[in-house]
Short mmCIF file of C-alpha atoms and ligand atoms in Angstrom, two decimals:
data_model
loop_
_atom_site.label_atom_id
_atom_site.label_comp_id
_atom_site.label_asym_id
_atom_site.label_seq_id
_atom_site.Cartn_x
_atom_site.Cartn_y
_atom_site.Cartn_z
CA MET A 1 -34.23 -87.03 4.16
CA ILE A 2 -37.63 -85.76 3.04
CA GLU A 3 -38.07 -84.09 6.47
CA LYS A 4 -34.74 -82.44 6.19
CA LEU A 5 -35.67 -81.07 2.80
CA LYS A 6 -39.05 -79.79 3.97
CA ALA A 7 -37.40 -78.05 6.92
CA LEU A 8 -34.91 -76.48 4.55
CA GLU A 9 -37.71 -75.35 2.25
CA LYS A 10 -39.39 -73.60 5.19
CA GLU A 11 -36.12 -72.05 6.24
CA LEU A 12 -35.56 -70.71 2.73
CA GLU A 13 -39.05 -69.23 2.57
CA SER A 14 -38.50 -67.30 5.80
CA ILE A 15 -35.24 -65.69 4.63
CA VAL A 16 -35.41 -62.07 3.47
CA LEU A 17 -32.40 -60.72 1.60
CA ASN A 18 -31.91 -57.01 2.28
CA ASN A 19 -28.64 -56.14 0.63
CA ALA A 20 -25.76 -57.36 -1.50
CA ASP A 21 -23.89 -58.63 1.51
CA GLU A 22 -26.73 -60.81 2.71
CA THR A 23 -27.25 -62.10 -0.84
CA GLU A 24 -23.64 -63.20 -1.04
CA GLN A 25 -23.84 -64.88 2.39
CA PHE A 26 -26.96 -66.68 1.17
CA ARG A 27 -25.18 -67.95 -1.92
CA LEU A 28 -22.24 -69.22 0.10
CA LYS A 29 -24.43 -70.95 2.66
CA TYR A 30 -26.86 -72.69 0.30
CA LEU A 31 -25.77 -72.62 -3.33
CA SER A 32 -21.99 -72.75 -3.45
CA ARG A 33 -19.95 -75.91 -3.90
CA LYS A 34 -19.49 -76.17 -0.17
CA GLY A 35 -23.09 -75.10 0.52
CA LEU A 36 -25.90 -77.01 2.19
CA LEU A 37 -27.64 -78.02 -1.02
CA ASN A 38 -24.52 -79.62 -2.37
CA ASP A 39 -24.16 -81.57 0.87
CA LEU A 40 -27.71 -82.85 0.40
CA PHE A 41 -26.96 -83.91 -3.16
CA GLU A 42 -24.02 -85.92 -1.81
CA GLU A 43 -26.30 -87.51 0.76
CA PHE A 44 -28.85 -88.18 -2.01
CA LYS A 45 -26.37 -90.53 -3.71
CA THR A 46 -26.39 -92.78 -0.65
CA ILE A 47 -30.18 -93.34 -0.25
CA PRO A 48 -31.84 -96.52 -1.54
CA ASN A 49 -32.73 -96.41 -5.21
CA ASP A 50 -36.47 -96.86 -4.69
CA GLN A 51 -36.63 -93.58 -2.72
CA LYS A 52 -34.63 -91.59 -5.21
CA LYS A 53 -37.49 -90.59 -7.44
CA GLU A 54 -39.59 -89.05 -4.67
CA VAL A 55 -36.71 -87.42 -2.79
CA GLY A 56 -35.17 -86.19 -6.03
CA LYS A 57 -38.31 -84.27 -6.93
CA VAL A 58 -38.42 -82.47 -3.58
CA MET A 59 -34.76 -81.76 -3.77
CA ASN A 60 -35.03 -80.14 -7.16
CA LEU A 61 -37.91 -77.97 -5.95
CA VAL A 62 -35.90 -76.80 -2.93
CA LYS A 63 -32.87 -76.08 -5.09
CA GLN A 64 -34.96 -74.14 -7.58
CA ALA A 65 -36.54 -72.09 -4.79
CA ALA A 66 -33.10 -71.21 -3.45
CA GLN A 67 -31.81 -70.32 -6.90
CA VAL A 68 -34.83 -68.09 -7.71
CA LYS A 69 -34.49 -66.28 -4.42
CA PHE A 70 -30.81 -65.66 -5.09
CA ASP A 71 -31.35 -64.58 -8.72
CA GLU A 72 -34.02 -62.06 -7.77
CA ALA A 73 -31.94 -60.59 -4.99
CA GLN A 74 -28.88 -60.41 -7.21
CA VAL A 75 -30.71 -58.38 -9.84
CA ASN A 76 -31.83 -55.98 -7.12
CA PHE A 77 -28.42 -55.48 -5.66
CA GLU A 78 -26.38 -55.95 -8.81
CA GLU A 79 -24.78 -52.52 -8.75
CA THR A 80 -23.70 -52.80 -5.17
CA ILE A 81 -22.45 -56.32 -5.63
CA LYS A 82 -20.25 -55.06 -8.43
CA ASP A 83 -18.82 -52.31 -6.24
CA SER A 84 -18.22 -54.57 -3.31
CA THR A 85 -16.44 -57.11 -5.44
CA THR A 86 -13.92 -54.64 -6.97
CA ASP A 87 -10.52 -54.63 -5.39
CA GLN A 88 -10.69 -50.90 -4.70
CA ASP A 89 -10.88 -49.70 -1.13
CA LEU A 90 -13.44 -46.96 -1.40
CA THR A 91 -12.78 -45.76 2.14
CA LEU A 92 -9.24 -44.61 1.31
CA PRO A 93 -8.71 -40.82 1.03
CA PRO A 94 -8.29 -39.66 -2.58
CA GLU A 95 -4.84 -39.04 -4.02
CA PRO A 96 -4.06 -35.31 -3.80
CA THR A 97 -4.28 -33.34 -7.07
CA LYS A 98 -0.84 -32.08 -8.02
CA LEU A 99 -0.74 -28.31 -8.45
CA GLY A 100 1.66 -26.64 -10.85
CA SER A 101 4.30 -24.22 -9.62
CA ARG A 102 4.91 -20.60 -10.48
CA HIS A 103 7.97 -19.87 -12.59
CA PRO A 104 10.77 -18.41 -10.41
CA LEU A 105 10.96 -15.29 -12.61
CA VAL A 106 7.25 -14.72 -12.09
CA LEU A 107 7.68 -15.18 -8.34
CA VAL A 108 10.49 -12.64 -8.17
CA GLU A 109 8.70 -10.16 -10.44
CA LYS A 110 5.74 -10.35 -8.07
CA GLN A 111 7.98 -9.84 -5.02
CA ILE A 112 9.55 -6.76 -6.66
CA ALA A 113 6.10 -5.39 -7.53
CA ASP A 114 4.88 -5.98 -3.95
CA ILE A 115 7.84 -4.15 -2.42
CA PHE A 116 7.41 -1.10 -4.66
CA SER A 117 3.63 -1.05 -4.46
CA LYS A 118 3.95 -0.48 -0.70
CA LEU A 119 5.94 2.66 -1.54
CA GLY A 120 3.13 3.86 -3.81
CA PHE A 121 4.52 2.70 -7.16
CA SER A 122 1.88 1.56 -9.64
CA LEU A 123 2.40 -1.04 -12.39
CA SER A 124 2.65 -0.19 -16.06
CA TYR A 125 3.34 -2.21 -19.21
CA GLY A 126 4.46 -1.43 -22.76
CA PRO A 127 4.89 -3.29 -26.07
CA GLU A 128 7.81 -5.64 -26.80
CA ILE A 129 7.96 -4.49 -30.45
CA GLU A 130 8.95 -0.87 -30.17
CA ASP A 131 9.73 2.08 -32.43
CA ASP A 132 12.99 3.96 -32.50
CA TRP A 133 11.54 6.92 -30.59
CA HIS A 134 10.46 5.00 -27.49
CA ASN A 135 13.47 2.71 -27.31
CA PHE A 136 16.17 5.26 -28.26
CA SER A 137 15.49 8.84 -29.39
CA GLY A 138 12.97 9.68 -26.65
CA LEU A 139 15.57 8.53 -24.13
CA ASN A 140 18.21 10.96 -25.38
CA PHE A 141 20.09 8.51 -27.62
CA PRO A 142 20.90 10.80 -30.57
CA GLU A 143 20.74 9.22 -34.02
CA ASN A 144 24.07 7.62 -34.96
CA HIS A 145 25.35 8.09 -31.41
CA PRO A 146 27.68 5.29 -30.23
CA ALA A 147 25.52 4.85 -27.09
CA ARG A 148 23.08 2.93 -29.29
CA ASP A 149 25.72 0.21 -29.56
CA MET A 150 25.62 -0.37 -25.78
CA GLN A 151 22.76 -2.77 -26.50
CA ASP A 152 22.88 -5.16 -29.45
CA THR A 153 19.53 -4.66 -31.07
CA PHE A 154 17.25 -6.95 -33.09
CA PHE A 155 15.96 -4.59 -35.77
CA ILE A 156 12.75 -5.43 -37.64
CA ASP A 157 13.28 -2.51 -40.03
CA LYS A 158 14.99 0.88 -39.78
CA GLU A 159 12.32 2.28 -37.47
CA ILE A 160 11.09 -0.77 -35.56
CA ALA A 161 12.99 -3.11 -33.20
CA LEU A 162 12.44 -5.58 -30.37
CA ARG A 163 12.85 -3.41 -27.30
CA THR A 164 16.30 -3.69 -25.74
CA HIS A 165 15.19 -2.44 -22.33
CA THR A 166 12.04 -1.57 -20.40
CA SER A 167 13.18 2.07 -20.27
CA SER A 168 11.01 2.45 -23.39
CA VAL A 169 7.95 2.29 -21.12
CA GLN A 170 9.22 5.37 -19.23
CA VAL A 171 8.76 7.37 -22.42
CA ARG A 172 5.23 6.02 -22.94
CA LEU A 173 4.33 6.89 -19.36
CA MET A 174 5.68 10.44 -19.61
CA GLU A 175 3.75 11.04 -22.85
CA ASN A 176 0.51 9.83 -21.34
CA GLN A 177 0.53 11.03 -17.74
CA LYS A 178 1.34 14.19 -15.85
CA PRO A 179 3.64 14.21 -12.78
CA PRO A 180 3.64 13.17 -10.01
CA LEU A 181 4.56 9.84 -11.59
CA ARG A 182 5.55 6.79 -9.61
CA ALA A 183 5.56 3.48 -11.43
CA ILE A 184 7.42 0.25 -12.06
CA MET A 185 7.37 -1.38 -15.48
CA PRO A 186 8.20 -5.09 -15.74
CA GLY A 187 8.59 -6.94 -19.02
CA ARG A 188 10.62 -9.00 -21.46
CA VAL A 189 13.46 -7.46 -23.45
CA TYR A 190 15.61 -8.72 -26.33
CA ARG A 191 19.26 -8.41 -27.27
CA ASN A 192 21.27 -9.91 -30.07
CA GLU A 193 23.69 -11.81 -27.83
CA ALA A 194 25.13 -15.31 -27.93
CA ILE A 195 23.36 -17.57 -25.43
CA SER A 196 25.55 -18.65 -22.50
CA ALA A 197 25.29 -19.22 -18.73
CA ARG A 198 25.44 -15.43 -18.23
CA ALA A 199 23.67 -13.98 -21.26
CA HIS A 200 20.57 -14.70 -23.32
CA CYS A 201 18.88 -13.21 -26.35
CA PHE A 202 15.82 -12.47 -24.24
CA PHE A 203 15.47 -11.71 -20.54
CA HIS A 204 13.33 -9.66 -18.16
CA GLN A 205 13.70 -6.27 -16.57
CA VAL A 206 11.85 -4.06 -14.16
CA GLU A 207 12.07 -0.35 -14.82
CA GLY A 208 11.13 2.23 -12.19
CA ILE A 209 10.55 5.97 -12.26
CA TYR A 210 9.58 8.63 -9.78
CA ILE A 211 8.94 12.17 -10.99
CA ASP A 212 7.69 14.93 -8.72
CA LYS A 213 8.78 18.30 -7.34
CA ASN A 214 12.13 18.17 -5.49
CA VAL A 215 12.96 14.50 -6.02
CA SER A 216 16.65 14.08 -5.17
CA PHE A 217 19.44 11.53 -5.47
CA ALA A 218 18.99 10.86 -1.74
CA ASP A 219 15.42 9.71 -2.46
CA LEU A 220 16.79 7.35 -5.12
CA LYS A 221 19.35 5.88 -2.72
CA GLN A 222 16.83 5.39 0.09
CA THR A 223 14.26 3.80 -2.21
CA LEU A 224 16.76 1.32 -3.60
CA TYR A 225 18.22 0.58 -0.18
CA HIS A 226 14.72 -0.18 1.07
CA PHE A 227 14.21 -2.50 -1.91
CA VAL A 228 17.42 -4.46 -1.20
CA THR A 229 16.58 -4.79 2.50
CA GLU A 230 13.11 -6.13 1.71
CA MET A 231 14.29 -8.44 -1.03
CA PHE A 232 17.44 -9.92 0.50
CA GLY A 233 17.51 -8.91 4.17
CA LYS A 234 19.15 -6.29 6.36
CA GLU A 235 22.61 -7.82 6.43
CA PHE A 236 23.45 -6.76 2.86
CA LYS A 237 25.27 -3.55 2.01
CA ILE A 238 24.86 -1.46 -1.15
CA ARG A 239 27.22 0.83 -3.01
CA PHE A 240 26.82 3.18 -5.96
CA ARG A 241 29.39 3.48 -8.74
CA PRO A 242 29.35 6.36 -11.23
CA SER A 243 28.25 5.19 -14.67
CA TYR A 244 26.82 6.45 -17.94
CA PHE A 245 23.34 6.16 -19.46
CA PRO A 246 22.07 8.70 -22.01
CA PHE A 247 18.75 9.11 -20.19
CA THR A 248 20.08 9.85 -16.69
CA GLU A 249 22.45 12.49 -15.33
CA PRO A 250 24.15 11.73 -13.03
CA SER A 251 24.05 7.98 -13.66
CA ALA A 252 25.11 5.16 -11.39
CA GLU A 253 25.22 1.43 -11.11
CA MET A 254 24.31 -0.16 -7.81
CA ASP A 255 26.08 -3.18 -6.34
CA ILE A 256 25.09 -5.26 -3.34
CA SER A 257 27.48 -7.19 -1.13
CA CYS A 258 27.58 -10.72 -2.54
CA ILE A 259 24.61 -12.80 -1.36
CA ILE A 260 26.43 -16.06 -1.95
CA CYS A 261 29.70 -15.46 -0.05
CA LYS A 262 28.45 -12.55 2.10
CA GLY A 263 31.19 -10.31 0.69
CA LYS A 264 34.12 -12.68 1.31
CA GLY A 265 34.78 -13.33 -2.39
CA CYS A 266 33.55 -16.18 -4.63
CA ASN A 267 33.01 -17.05 -8.30
CA VAL A 268 29.66 -15.26 -8.47
CA CYS A 269 31.15 -11.90 -7.41
CA LYS A 270 34.42 -12.65 -9.23
CA HIS A 271 36.15 -12.36 -5.86
CA THR A 272 35.27 -8.69 -5.43
CA GLY A 273 32.61 -9.24 -2.74
CA TRP A 274 30.16 -7.11 -4.76
CA VAL A 275 27.52 -7.92 -7.41
CA GLU A 276 26.00 -5.37 -9.75
CA ILE A 277 22.21 -5.47 -9.68
CA LEU A 278 20.91 -2.36 -11.42
CA GLY A 279 21.47 0.88 -13.29
CA CYS A 280 19.94 4.13 -12.10
CA GLY A 281 20.22 7.89 -12.04
CA MET A 282 18.44 11.24 -12.09
CA ILE A 283 16.29 11.58 -15.21
CA ASP A 284 18.11 13.73 -17.75
CA PRO A 285 16.38 17.14 -18.28
CA ASN A 286 16.50 16.44 -22.04
CA VAL A 287 14.35 13.34 -21.58
CA MET A 288 11.77 15.26 -19.55
CA GLN A 289 11.74 18.13 -22.03
CA SER A 290 11.25 15.94 -25.08
CA ASN A 291 8.41 14.12 -23.38
CA GLY A 292 6.48 17.23 -22.33
CA ILE A 293 7.56 17.57 -18.69
CA ASN A 294 9.14 20.84 -17.55
CA PRO A 295 12.55 20.01 -15.97
CA ASP A 296 12.61 23.37 -14.16
CA GLU A 297 9.49 22.39 -12.27
CA PHE A 298 10.01 18.66 -11.81
CA SER A 299 12.87 16.27 -11.15
CA GLY A 300 12.93 12.52 -10.96
CA PHE A 301 14.91 9.33 -10.70
CA ALA A 302 14.84 6.14 -12.73
CA PHE A 303 16.28 2.68 -12.31
CA GLY A 304 16.30 -0.58 -14.22
CA MET A 305 17.18 -4.07 -13.04
CA GLY A 306 17.31 -7.56 -14.57
CA ILE A 307 14.85 -9.98 -13.00
CA GLU A 308 17.07 -12.96 -13.93
CA ARG A 309 19.98 -11.44 -12.02
CA ILE A 310 17.90 -10.90 -8.87
CA THR A 311 16.43 -14.42 -9.12
CA MET A 312 19.85 -16.01 -9.61
CA LEU A 313 21.13 -14.30 -6.48
CA LYS A 314 18.04 -15.02 -4.43
CA TYR A 315 17.87 -18.74 -5.28
CA ASN A 316 21.55 -19.33 -6.03
CA VAL A 317 20.97 -20.27 -9.68
CA LYS A 318 24.25 -20.49 -11.60
CA ASP A 319 23.07 -20.76 -15.22
CA LEU A 320 20.64 -18.32 -16.83
CA ARG A 321 19.54 -20.88 -19.42
CA VAL A 322 17.54 -22.95 -16.91
CA PHE A 323 14.91 -20.20 -16.85
CA SER A 324 13.85 -20.99 -20.39
CA THR A 325 14.48 -24.73 -20.83
CA ASN A 326 11.35 -25.77 -18.91
CA ASP A 327 13.05 -28.61 -17.04
CA VAL A 328 10.49 -29.77 -14.47
CA ARG A 329 13.25 -30.89 -12.09
CA PHE A 330 14.23 -27.22 -11.81
CA LEU A 331 10.70 -25.80 -11.82
CA GLN A 332 9.33 -28.26 -9.23
CA GLN A 333 11.70 -26.80 -6.64
CA PHE A 334 9.49 -23.70 -6.55
CA GLU A 335 6.24 -25.57 -5.81
CA SER A 336 5.99 -24.37 -2.24
CA GLU A 337 6.86 -20.73 -2.95
N1 DAH B 401 18.01 0.49 -19.43
C1 DAH B 401 19.25 0.17 -18.79
C2 DAH B 401 19.76 -1.14 -19.34
O1 DAH B 401 19.00 -1.90 -19.86
C3 DAH B 401 19.06 0.07 -17.32
C4 DAH B 401 18.78 1.39 -16.70
C5 DAH B 401 19.84 2.19 -16.29
C6 DAH B 401 17.49 1.83 -16.53
C7 DAH B 401 19.61 3.42 -15.69
C8 DAH B 401 17.25 3.07 -15.95
C9 DAH B 401 18.32 3.85 -15.54
O2 DAH B 401 16.01 3.56 -15.77
O3 DAH B 401 18.06 5.03 -14.96
O4 DAH B 401 20.92 -1.42 -19.20
#
């Protein structure tokens, strides 16, 4: 048995442990419960008593040598041993980071802006808290005229209100810039209406104006037809119905053939085959005059559409309220857009 132990001692001396893996193999082979040293201790029990003292000494030395070697190596490779003993598979690819999604109204506003920017329309913005002049009087709504009741207004005081439409930005643009003017003006607007599937106390509009020499109603029709084709596709028809707005003359509302039923008749188009999407017209000479533009020299058109309406048609959304309830089950559907 002494020979065996001496041979083992030599063997241990010659071993070099280079990494955590080798250290662990070493422990299993020599020091664990099923290791070689344990086997020798078992054998030790069977040798004659008179040899035990001598053999026992050598055995303890060999065991100590093995333990010291292991302890030293373990300190060296401690970090890596820790890593290799976790149950994580570090070779797996990482879990992808989830990106947020853009709000559908933001997506559609951007699409509208892209379509008009290719026609040379720039972007302009105005304040949501507006004075009477920009929201009403500058747009040819005379004081105490019933046309002011077309839009239920949130007044802050007699002079100041939350804007009821983005047409107010038209006035700001005309005061600040000289024609030719070509711009779209997106933004949030407010009306004192009961909240339902079809109406809300706040929503979004995009206003557009084009003022230059010789701008005609034909230009208005072509521009809006181009918009509908780009937004919804070539298969949709448009029609203009005469209407009234104080700031345009003549005024019209534009319908498109129903996106949902393709004109056959459904709930969305109330079985008419047509859906109204915007108001428009030739800018009233009074509006130009009161904002410093000579109507004998220039003419122009204007239009205004609701972004919610366009989005509802484009993505077949039936209830306006989902745009402001922040339900992720709704919003996540736009992740890939
Ligand atoms: N401001 C109108 C509204 O909110 C929409 C509108 C109609 C805008 C005709 C226009 C226009 O620029 O020419 O109902």
